[in-house]
C-alpha cells in the first residue's frame, strides 16, 4: 500500500512534464546543436553559469531558453525549492529510513545553524577538533607505533562510501600530502589488496583506519581481522592498541574489535555512506593531507551548499546540471552518462560518482512505494582523458547511441612540468567540439581526395570516417584542483543527484538494492567454505558450486 505521507506528485502528472514532451516533439527532436549555435551568437553566455570557483558550460546540449524555462518550471512543480529547505532544516527526507540526510551540516559552521536541534549535530565540531588533535599527534610523532616508530603508512579499510570518497580524494589531492605520509586503501572482499600491501609496508609504521558506519560489513570486517592478525604476528598481541583507529557509529563493535578509545571517531546515523567523506570517515584523508587542507575541503563544499540553498533555480549550478541530465535522460532518451576528467589525479572520480548516482537514484520504486513512471539514474561511467580517448571514445563518436558527457577540466595542472596540462586542455576542448560538430561524408570525401585517393577509393572509405556529431556534453572548468575546488565539485554532484531524486519522486538516501545479494552470499558461504549442502533451488548455482568444489584446493 503506498504511504500517503511520503507521496509526491508523479513527474508525468505535472503540466511542465507534458509541456516538455510536446516541446521535445516539436521543435527539439529535429533541432541540432549546430543549428542552435548558428542561430544564437550569445549561446555560450546564455547557457553557462558560474558558482564559487566552478564554471559550467552547458551550451553544448540540445536545449533552448524555452527548454530551460520548462525544465526550471518542472523543478518548481516537483517541489525542489521546498525539498532543499527540508534538507537544510534536518527534516526526515530519507523517508524510508525516517531520518534526515545531513551531510550539509557536516561542512557547515555553527553560525550557519544547520539543523542544530538534530541529535548529534552539535557534536560535529567536537569530532572535528578530536580529528585535528589526533592528526597533529600523529604528525608530530606524539602518537607512534608500539615500537616508537612514526606512523607514516595510513591504510584505510572500508568499502563503498567508506572507501570511495577517501580513496578518490587522496589521489586527487596528492600534491597536498604531508611530507612522509602515504595513503593506501583496502576494500575488496578477496583480500588481495591487503596481501600485496603487507608485502611492502613496514608494520611498525602502519596505522590502519577502519571506516564502517555499521562495523559489520563483511568485506571490511574480513580485511580488518586479517590486518589485525598481521599486526599481531609482526608486532605482538598488544599492538592493536597503537596501530588501529576507527570511524563508526557502532561503539560496541569497536569495543569488541579492541579499538583504543582515544583512536575512535564517531559519526551519526543521518550521515549516509556515500555522503560520509565529510565526517570522521575522512580521517585517513585528513591524516595524509593534514587537517587544514581537510577543513579547506569542507569549506569548499560549504560554499557550494550556500550557492545551492540561495541561488534562483535558473542560476543554480547543481539544479541546472540535474535538469540537463533529466532532459537528456527522460526526453532525449539517453541510457548512460560518461564522466571524463582531464586530470589524471581524478582517476577515481568516475567510480565515486558511480556510487553517488547509481546507489542514490538507481531505483524503480518511488518514495511512496508506487512504481516510477519514468526512467531514473542512467549508468554512470568514465575514465580520465586523454587515456580514455585511446580506448572507448570511438564509441562516443561513432557508436549507435548518443552518450552525454561531463568533461571536468582544471586549467592548471600539478605535474612537474605544468605546461603538459595545455595538452590536456586542447584535447578536452577538441573532444567536446568534435562530438558536437561531427564530420560529414562530404567533408570526409573531400579530405580523402585531397590526400591523393581516387574518387572510387574516397567514396568507399568516406562512410567509415563519418562522425554524426550532435552529441551533447557539459564542461566544468576551474583553475586548479585544490581541496576547496574538490569540495565544491563533490557538493555540486551531491546536490545534482538530490535534485534528480526529487523530480523523479524517489528517495535518494536508502540503498535496499544492495541487501538481497549480501543475504544470498551469506547463505551460500557454508556451501562454498565447508561444502555444506546447497539449500537453494537454482540449478545454475548448484552446478557452479559442484564445478567450484572440484577446482577448490
Ligand atoms: O554497499 C552498501 C553500503 O551500505 C554502502 O551504502 C556503504 O557505503 C557501504 O555499504 C559500507 O557500509 P559501512 O560503512 O557500514 O561498512
Short mmCIF file of N, CA and C in Angstrom, two decimals, residues 87 90-94 97-108 114-125 127 213 249 266-276 278-280 509:
data_model
loop_
_atom_site.label_atom_id
_atom_site.label_comp_id
_atom_site.label_asym_id
_atom_site.label_seq_id
_atom_site.Cartn_x
_atom_site.Cartn_y
_atom_site.Cartn_z
N UNK A 87 15.95 19.66 3.48
CA UNK A 87 17.24 19.01 3.77
C UNK A 87 18.04 19.85 4.77
N UNK A 90 16.94 19.76 8.31
CA UNK A 90 17.11 18.49 9.03
C UNK A 90 15.83 17.69 9.11
N UNK A 91 14.90 17.93 8.17
CA UNK A 91 13.68 17.11 8.16
C UNK A 91 14.04 15.68 7.72
N UNK A 92 13.18 14.75 8.03
CA UNK A 92 13.47 13.33 7.74
C UNK A 92 13.27 13.05 6.25
N UNK A 93 14.14 13.64 5.42
CA UNK A 93 13.96 13.50 3.97
C UNK A 93 14.36 12.10 3.49
N UNK A 94 15.11 11.37 4.30
CA UNK A 94 15.35 9.95 3.99
C UNK A 94 14.10 9.22 4.48
N UNK A 97 13.89 5.42 5.66
CA UNK A 97 14.62 5.13 6.90
C UNK A 97 14.27 6.15 7.99
N UNK A 98 13.36 7.03 7.64
CA UNK A 98 12.78 8.01 8.58
C UNK A 98 13.84 8.78 9.35
N UNK A 99 14.80 9.34 8.61
CA UNK A 99 15.80 10.18 9.26
C UNK A 99 16.28 11.26 8.29
N UNK A 100 16.93 12.30 8.84
CA UNK A 100 17.44 13.34 7.93
C UNK A 100 18.65 12.85 7.15
N UNK A 101 19.03 13.61 6.15
CA UNK A 101 20.28 13.37 5.41
C UNK A 101 21.06 14.67 5.57
N UNK A 102 22.00 14.65 6.52
CA UNK A 102 22.58 15.95 6.92
C UNK A 102 24.06 16.10 6.62
N UNK A 103 24.49 15.59 5.46
CA UNK A 103 25.89 15.82 5.09
C UNK A 103 26.19 17.31 5.00
N UNK A 104 25.16 18.14 4.69
CA UNK A 104 25.42 19.59 4.62
C UNK A 104 25.78 20.15 5.99
N UNK A 105 25.26 19.53 7.06
CA UNK A 105 25.62 20.01 8.40
C UNK A 105 27.09 19.73 8.70
N UNK A 106 27.61 18.63 8.16
CA UNK A 106 28.99 18.23 8.46
C UNK A 106 30.00 19.28 8.00
N UNK A 107 29.66 20.04 6.97
CA UNK A 107 30.61 21.05 6.49
C UNK A 107 30.11 22.46 6.78
N UNK A 108 29.08 22.57 7.61
CA UNK A 108 28.57 23.91 7.95
C UNK A 108 29.39 24.49 9.09
N UNK A 114 22.69 24.98 10.82
CA UNK A 114 22.05 23.93 10.02
C UNK A 114 21.58 22.81 10.95
N UNK A 115 20.29 22.72 11.10
CA UNK A 115 19.65 21.61 11.83
C UNK A 115 20.27 21.35 13.21
N UNK A 116 20.54 22.42 13.95
CA UNK A 116 21.27 22.27 15.21
C UNK A 116 20.54 21.41 16.25
N UNK A 117 19.21 21.37 16.11
CA UNK A 117 18.45 20.60 17.12
C UNK A 117 18.47 19.09 16.84
N UNK A 118 19.01 18.68 15.68
CA UNK A 118 19.08 17.24 15.39
C UNK A 118 20.13 16.59 16.29
N UNK A 119 19.78 15.50 17.01
CA UNK A 119 20.77 14.87 17.89
C UNK A 119 22.05 14.53 17.13
N UNK A 120 23.17 14.93 17.69
CA UNK A 120 24.47 14.64 17.07
C UNK A 120 25.06 15.83 16.35
N UNK A 121 24.20 16.71 15.82
CA UNK A 121 24.73 17.83 15.01
C UNK A 121 25.65 18.72 15.85
N UNK A 122 25.26 18.96 17.11
CA UNK A 122 26.09 19.84 17.95
C UNK A 122 27.46 19.22 18.22
N UNK A 123 27.62 17.92 17.97
CA UNK A 123 28.91 17.26 18.24
C UNK A 123 29.85 17.29 17.03
N UNK A 124 29.37 17.80 15.91
CA UNK A 124 30.19 17.79 14.69
C UNK A 124 31.54 18.46 14.93
N UNK A 125 31.50 19.62 15.54
CA UNK A 125 32.73 20.41 15.67
C UNK A 125 33.67 19.81 16.73
N UNK A 127 33.97 16.58 17.15
CA UNK A 127 34.62 15.47 16.44
C UNK A 127 35.71 15.99 15.51
N UNK A 213 30.33 2.51 8.88
CA UNK A 213 29.20 3.07 9.64
C UNK A 213 28.64 1.99 10.57
N UNK A 249 29.62 4.36 13.74
CA UNK A 249 28.53 4.72 14.65
C UNK A 249 28.33 3.60 15.69
N UNK A 266 33.49 9.25 16.15
CA UNK A 266 32.06 8.99 16.00
C UNK A 266 31.52 9.63 14.72
N UNK A 267 30.44 9.12 14.23
CA UNK A 267 29.55 9.90 13.37
C UNK A 267 28.12 9.40 13.60
N UNK A 268 27.20 9.82 12.80
CA UNK A 268 25.81 9.71 13.19
C UNK A 268 24.98 9.02 12.11
N UNK A 269 23.83 8.49 12.54
CA UNK A 269 23.05 7.69 11.57
C UNK A 269 22.51 8.53 10.42
N UNK A 270 22.48 9.85 10.56
CA UNK A 270 21.99 10.70 9.47
C UNK A 270 23.08 11.03 8.44
N UNK A 271 24.23 10.38 8.58
CA UNK A 271 25.27 10.50 7.54
C UNK A 271 25.20 9.25 6.67
N UNK A 272 24.79 9.40 5.43
CA UNK A 272 24.73 8.25 4.53
C UNK A 272 26.13 7.85 4.09
N UNK A 273 26.36 6.56 3.85
CA UNK A 273 27.69 6.07 3.49
C UNK A 273 28.33 6.87 2.37
N UNK A 274 27.58 7.08 1.28
CA UNK A 274 28.17 7.76 0.12
C UNK A 274 28.26 9.27 0.31
N UNK A 275 27.77 9.76 1.45
CA UNK A 275 27.84 11.19 1.77
C UNK A 275 28.72 11.40 3.00
N UNK A 276 29.60 10.42 3.29
CA UNK A 276 30.25 10.43 4.61
C UNK A 276 31.69 10.95 4.61
N UNK A 278 32.77 13.72 4.53
CA UNK A 278 32.87 14.97 5.31
C UNK A 278 32.90 14.71 6.80
N UNK A 279 32.63 13.49 7.21
CA UNK A 279 32.58 13.14 8.63
C UNK A 279 33.93 12.55 9.04
N UNK A 280 33.95 11.85 10.16
CA UNK A 280 35.20 11.21 10.58
C UNK A 280 35.62 10.10 9.62
N UNK A 509 18.32 8.42 -0.57
CA UNK A 509 19.20 8.18 0.57
C UNK A 509 19.14 6.77 1.14
#
